[in-house]
mmCIF file of C-alpha atoms in Angstrom:
data_model
loop_
_atom_site.group_PDB
_atom_site.id
_atom_site.type_symbol
_atom_site.label_atom_id
_atom_site.label_comp_id
_atom_site.label_asym_id
_atom_site.label_seq_id
_atom_site.Cartn_x
_atom_site.Cartn_y
_atom_site.Cartn_z
ATOM 1 C CA UNK A 140 1.429 -26.735 -2.327
ATOM 2 C CA UNK A 141 0.988 -23.723 -4.621
ATOM 3 C CA UNK A 142 3.896 -22.695 -6.795
ATOM 4 C CA UNK A 143 5.265 -19.207 -7.322
ATOM 5 C CA UNK A 144 3.346 -17.880 -10.308
ATOM 6 C CA UNK A 145 6.045 -15.614 -11.762
ATOM 7 C CA UNK A 146 8.437 -18.459 -12.618
ATOM 8 C CA UNK A 147 8.372 -21.049 -15.407
ATOM 9 C CA UNK A 148 9.113 -24.689 -14.655
ATOM 10 C CA UNK A 149 12.738 -24.073 -15.664
ATOM 11 C CA UNK A 150 13.002 -21.212 -13.141
ATOM 12 C CA UNK A 151 12.985 -18.295 -15.574
ATOM 13 C CA UNK A 152 10.931 -15.230 -14.720
ATOM 14 C CA UNK A 153 7.686 -14.553 -16.565
ATOM 15 C CA UNK A 154 4.685 -12.285 -16.441
ATOM 16 C CA UNK A 155 1.606 -14.323 -15.547
ATOM 17 C CA UNK A 156 -0.710 -14.782 -18.544
ATOM 18 C CA UNK A 157 -4.175 -13.586 -17.492
ATOM 19 C CA UNK A 158 -5.618 -13.397 -21.010
ATOM 20 C CA UNK A 159 -7.859 -16.424 -20.405
ATOM 21 C CA UNK A 160 -9.233 -15.153 -17.099
ATOM 22 C CA UNK A 161 -12.552 -13.319 -16.781
ATOM 23 C CA UNK A 162 -12.608 -9.787 -15.459
ATOM 24 C CA UNK A 163 -14.242 -9.835 -12.031
ATOM 25 C CA UNK A 164 -14.680 -7.371 -9.190
ATOM 26 C CA UNK A 165 -11.588 -7.316 -6.994
ATOM 27 C CA UNK A 166 -10.691 -5.255 -3.947
ATOM 28 C CA UNK A 167 -7.679 -5.050 -1.651
ATOM 29 C CA UNK A 168 -6.814 -3.099 1.473
ATOM 30 C CA UNK A 169 -3.313 -2.550 2.835
ATOM 31 C CA UNK A 170 -2.000 -0.807 5.907
ATOM 32 C CA UNK A 171 1.307 0.547 7.153
ATOM 33 C CA UNK A 172 2.689 2.782 9.858
ATOM 34 C CA UNK A 173 5.444 5.372 10.183
ATOM 35 C CA UNK A 174 6.763 6.111 13.661
ATOM 36 C CA UNK A 175 8.047 9.582 14.419
ATOM 37 C CA UNK A 176 9.025 11.842 17.271
ATOM 38 C CA UNK A 177 6.519 13.925 19.189
ATOM 39 C CA UNK A 178 8.233 16.996 17.712
ATOM 40 C CA UNK A 179 7.318 15.928 14.166
ATOM 41 C CA UNK A 180 3.776 15.026 15.210
ATOM 42 C CA UNK A 181 3.332 18.530 16.655
ATOM 43 C CA UNK A 182 4.701 20.143 13.489
ATOM 44 C CA UNK A 183 2.640 18.152 10.973
ATOM 45 C CA UNK A 184 -0.088 20.796 10.605
ATOM 46 C CA UNK A 185 2.498 23.602 10.228
ATOM 47 C CA UNK A 186 4.887 22.075 7.665
ATOM 48 C CA UNK A 187 6.076 24.839 5.280
ATOM 49 C CA UNK A 188 5.962 22.382 2.333
ATOM 50 C CA UNK A 189 2.233 21.827 2.913
ATOM 51 C CA UNK A 190 0.163 19.333 4.881
ATOM 52 C CA UNK A 191 2.281 16.146 4.740
ATOM 53 C CA UNK A 192 -0.697 13.880 5.424
ATOM 54 C CA UNK A 193 -2.779 15.242 2.559
ATOM 55 C CA UNK A 194 0.182 15.304 0.185
ATOM 56 C CA UNK A 195 0.979 11.688 1.177
ATOM 57 C CA UNK A 196 -2.623 10.698 0.481
ATOM 58 C CA UNK A 197 -2.463 12.150 -3.029
ATOM 59 C CA UNK A 198 0.991 10.605 -3.638
ATOM 60 C CA UNK A 199 -0.347 7.191 -2.615
ATOM 61 C CA UNK A 200 -3.298 7.460 -4.980
ATOM 62 C CA UNK A 201 -1.011 8.489 -7.853
ATOM 63 C CA UNK A 202 1.408 5.646 -7.054
ATOM 64 C CA UNK A 203 -1.328 2.997 -7.075
ATOM 65 C CA UNK A 204 -2.126 4.051 -10.639
ATOM 66 C CA UNK A 205 1.543 3.546 -11.615
ATOM 67 C CA UNK A 206 2.142 0.164 -9.961
ATOM 68 C CA UNK A 207 2.694 -1.575 -13.309
ATOM 69 C CA UNK A 208 5.592 0.828 -13.985
ATOM 70 C CA UNK A 209 7.191 0.230 -10.572
ATOM 71 C CA UNK A 210 6.760 -3.530 -10.081
ATOM 72 C CA UNK A 211 8.324 -5.277 -13.096
ATOM 73 C CA UNK A 212 5.809 -8.112 -13.576
ATOM 74 C CA UNK A 213 2.642 -6.298 -12.456
ATOM 75 C CA UNK A 214 -0.135 -5.951 -15.027
ATOM 76 C CA UNK A 215 -1.398 -2.525 -16.122
ATOM 77 C CA UNK A 216 -4.997 -2.793 -14.939
ATOM 78 C CA UNK A 217 -7.793 -0.218 -14.869
ATOM 79 C CA UNK A 218 -8.430 0.886 -11.299
ATOM 80 C CA UNK A 219 -12.024 1.770 -10.516
ATOM 81 C CA UNK A 220 -11.335 3.108 -7.016
ATOM 82 C CA UNK A 221 -8.329 4.190 -4.942
ATOM 83 C CA UNK A 222 -8.598 5.752 -1.509
ATOM 84 C CA UNK A 223 -6.138 6.369 1.301
ATOM 85 C CA UNK A 224 -6.777 7.232 4.916
ATOM 86 C CA UNK A 225 -3.789 8.889 6.553
ATOM 87 C CA UNK A 226 -4.162 9.654 10.253
ATOM 88 C CA UNK A 227 -2.076 10.387 13.331
ATOM 89 C CA UNK A 228 -2.188 7.418 15.704
ATOM 90 C CA UNK A 229 -0.076 6.225 18.636
ATOM 91 C CA UNK A 230 3.336 7.819 18.079
ATOM 92 C CA UNK A 231 3.150 8.116 14.331
ATOM 93 C CA UNK A 232 0.939 8.008 11.276
ATOM 94 C CA UNK A 233 -1.206 5.091 10.157
ATOM 95 C CA UNK A 234 -1.864 4.720 6.430
ATOM 96 C CA UNK A 235 -4.591 2.517 4.987
ATOM 97 C CA UNK A 236 -5.384 2.074 1.309
ATOM 98 C CA UNK A 237 -8.386 0.616 -0.473
ATOM 99 C CA UNK A 238 -8.092 -0.257 -4.163
ATOM 100 C CA UNK A 239 -10.702 -1.781 -6.486
ATOM 101 C CA UNK A 240 -10.885 -2.946 -10.085
ATOM 102 C CA UNK A 241 -12.906 -4.990 -12.531
ATOM 103 C CA UNK A 242 -10.064 -7.035 -14.027
ATOM 104 C CA UNK A 243 -8.636 -10.535 -14.509
ATOM 105 C CA UNK A 244 -6.036 -10.022 -11.757
ATOM 106 C CA UNK A 245 -6.033 -8.603 -8.233
ATOM 107 C CA UNK A 246 -5.009 -5.263 -6.794
ATOM 108 C CA UNK A 247 -2.941 -6.267 -3.763
ATOM 109 C CA UNK A 248 0.218 -4.770 -5.252
ATOM 110 C CA UNK A 249 -1.565 -1.499 -6.007
ATOM 111 C CA UNK A 250 -2.769 -1.302 -2.393
ATOM 112 C CA UNK A 251 0.738 -2.024 -1.060
ATOM 113 C CA UNK A 252 2.387 0.489 -3.409
ATOM 114 C CA UNK A 253 -0.113 3.173 -2.349
ATOM 115 C CA UNK A 254 0.728 2.702 1.344
ATOM 116 C CA UNK A 255 4.479 2.490 0.687
ATOM 117 C CA UNK A 256 4.672 5.671 -1.377
ATOM 118 C CA UNK A 257 2.446 7.566 1.065
ATOM 119 C CA UNK A 258 4.801 6.581 3.911
ATOM 120 C CA UNK A 259 7.875 7.555 1.875
ATOM 121 C CA UNK A 260 6.271 10.916 1.102
ATOM 122 C CA UNK A 261 5.712 11.601 4.802
ATOM 123 C CA UNK A 262 9.325 10.646 5.502
ATOM 124 C CA UNK A 263 10.562 12.973 2.752
ATOM 125 C CA UNK A 264 8.514 15.904 3.997
ATOM 126 C CA UNK A 265 9.479 15.462 7.670
ATOM 127 C CA UNK A 266 13.085 14.208 7.539
ATOM 128 C CA UNK A 267 14.522 17.666 8.260
ATOM 129 C CA UNK A 268 13.069 17.372 11.779
ATOM 130 C CA UNK A 269 13.411 13.614 12.423
ATOM 131 C CA UNK A 270 15.623 11.305 10.375
ATOM 132 C CA UNK A 271 14.895 8.418 12.766
ATOM 133 C CA UNK A 272 11.326 7.910 11.514
ATOM 134 C CA UNK A 273 10.636 4.253 10.767
ATOM 135 C CA UNK A 274 8.298 2.872 8.118
ATOM 136 C CA UNK A 275 6.905 -0.405 9.396
ATOM 137 C CA UNK A 276 4.228 -3.085 9.232
ATOM 138 C CA UNK A 277 3.200 -2.665 5.589
ATOM 139 C CA UNK A 278 0.896 -5.550 4.713
ATOM 140 C CA UNK A 279 -2.294 -6.592 2.955
ATOM 141 C CA UNK A 280 -5.135 -6.672 5.485
ATOM 142 C CA UNK A 281 -7.918 -7.708 3.117
ATOM 143 C CA UNK A 282 -8.296 -9.116 -0.381
ATOM 144 C CA UNK A 283 -11.564 -9.994 -2.102
ATOM 145 C CA UNK A 284 -12.389 -11.513 -5.474
ATOM 146 C CA UNK A 285 -10.638 -13.760 -7.914
ATOM 147 C CA UNK A 286 -10.005 -17.480 -7.901
ATOM 148 C CA UNK A 287 -8.310 -17.504 -4.494
ATOM 149 C CA UNK A 288 -11.318 -15.816 -2.870
ATOM 150 C CA UNK A 289 -11.232 -13.723 0.279
ATOM 151 C CA UNK A 290 -8.286 -13.135 2.596
ATOM 152 C CA UNK A 291 -8.740 -11.282 5.894
ATOM 153 C CA UNK A 292 -5.707 -10.729 8.118
ATOM 154 C CA UNK A 293 -6.656 -11.543 11.713
ATOM 155 C CA UNK A 294 -7.195 -8.390 13.787
ATOM 156 C CA UNK A 295 -4.492 -9.365 16.297
ATOM 157 C CA UNK A 296 -1.789 -9.479 13.621
ATOM 158 C CA UNK A 297 -2.747 -6.246 11.871
ATOM 159 C CA UNK A 298 -0.149 -3.496 11.945
ATOM 160 C CA UNK A 299 -0.747 -0.243 13.672
ATOM 161 C CA UNK A 300 0.249 1.877 16.622
ATOM 162 C CA UNK A 301 0.264 -1.021 19.105
ATOM 163 C CA UNK A 302 2.773 -3.066 17.066
ATOM 164 C CA UNK A 303 4.893 -0.142 15.893
ATOM 165 C CA UNK A 304 6.061 1.070 19.307
#
């Protein structure tokens, strides 16, 4: 059984030492969903603060680049690619991030932070119309590279409109 990597044998918290690891190509994708009322969905293109989906996309990209400042034990790593797709789907908005690096550690946290902040941005911009929006199903759907290899979440257990209703 694998052990939690952010704890010493005595149980104290530590940042994982990656100084002896080689920098390799790594990629992660994450997805999440925010449910909202039909009224909000209709108003998305007309929001007086700007297009919430495009602003959320930019917020997610910016957040991925700041993951090390938000997650206490995350490493500051150079990101070579960050992209977010933000689209209306099945009673809400689906958000999917793709993050890549050439580093000694992975980018799963960066992908998750990108999706989370994008969803929070949509909530912030639309809460005047619908405070009952729900952010849900945030998860890693793919991870490639590094010692642990490839992880692909099975299609049936991926979040999205069908599981967020």
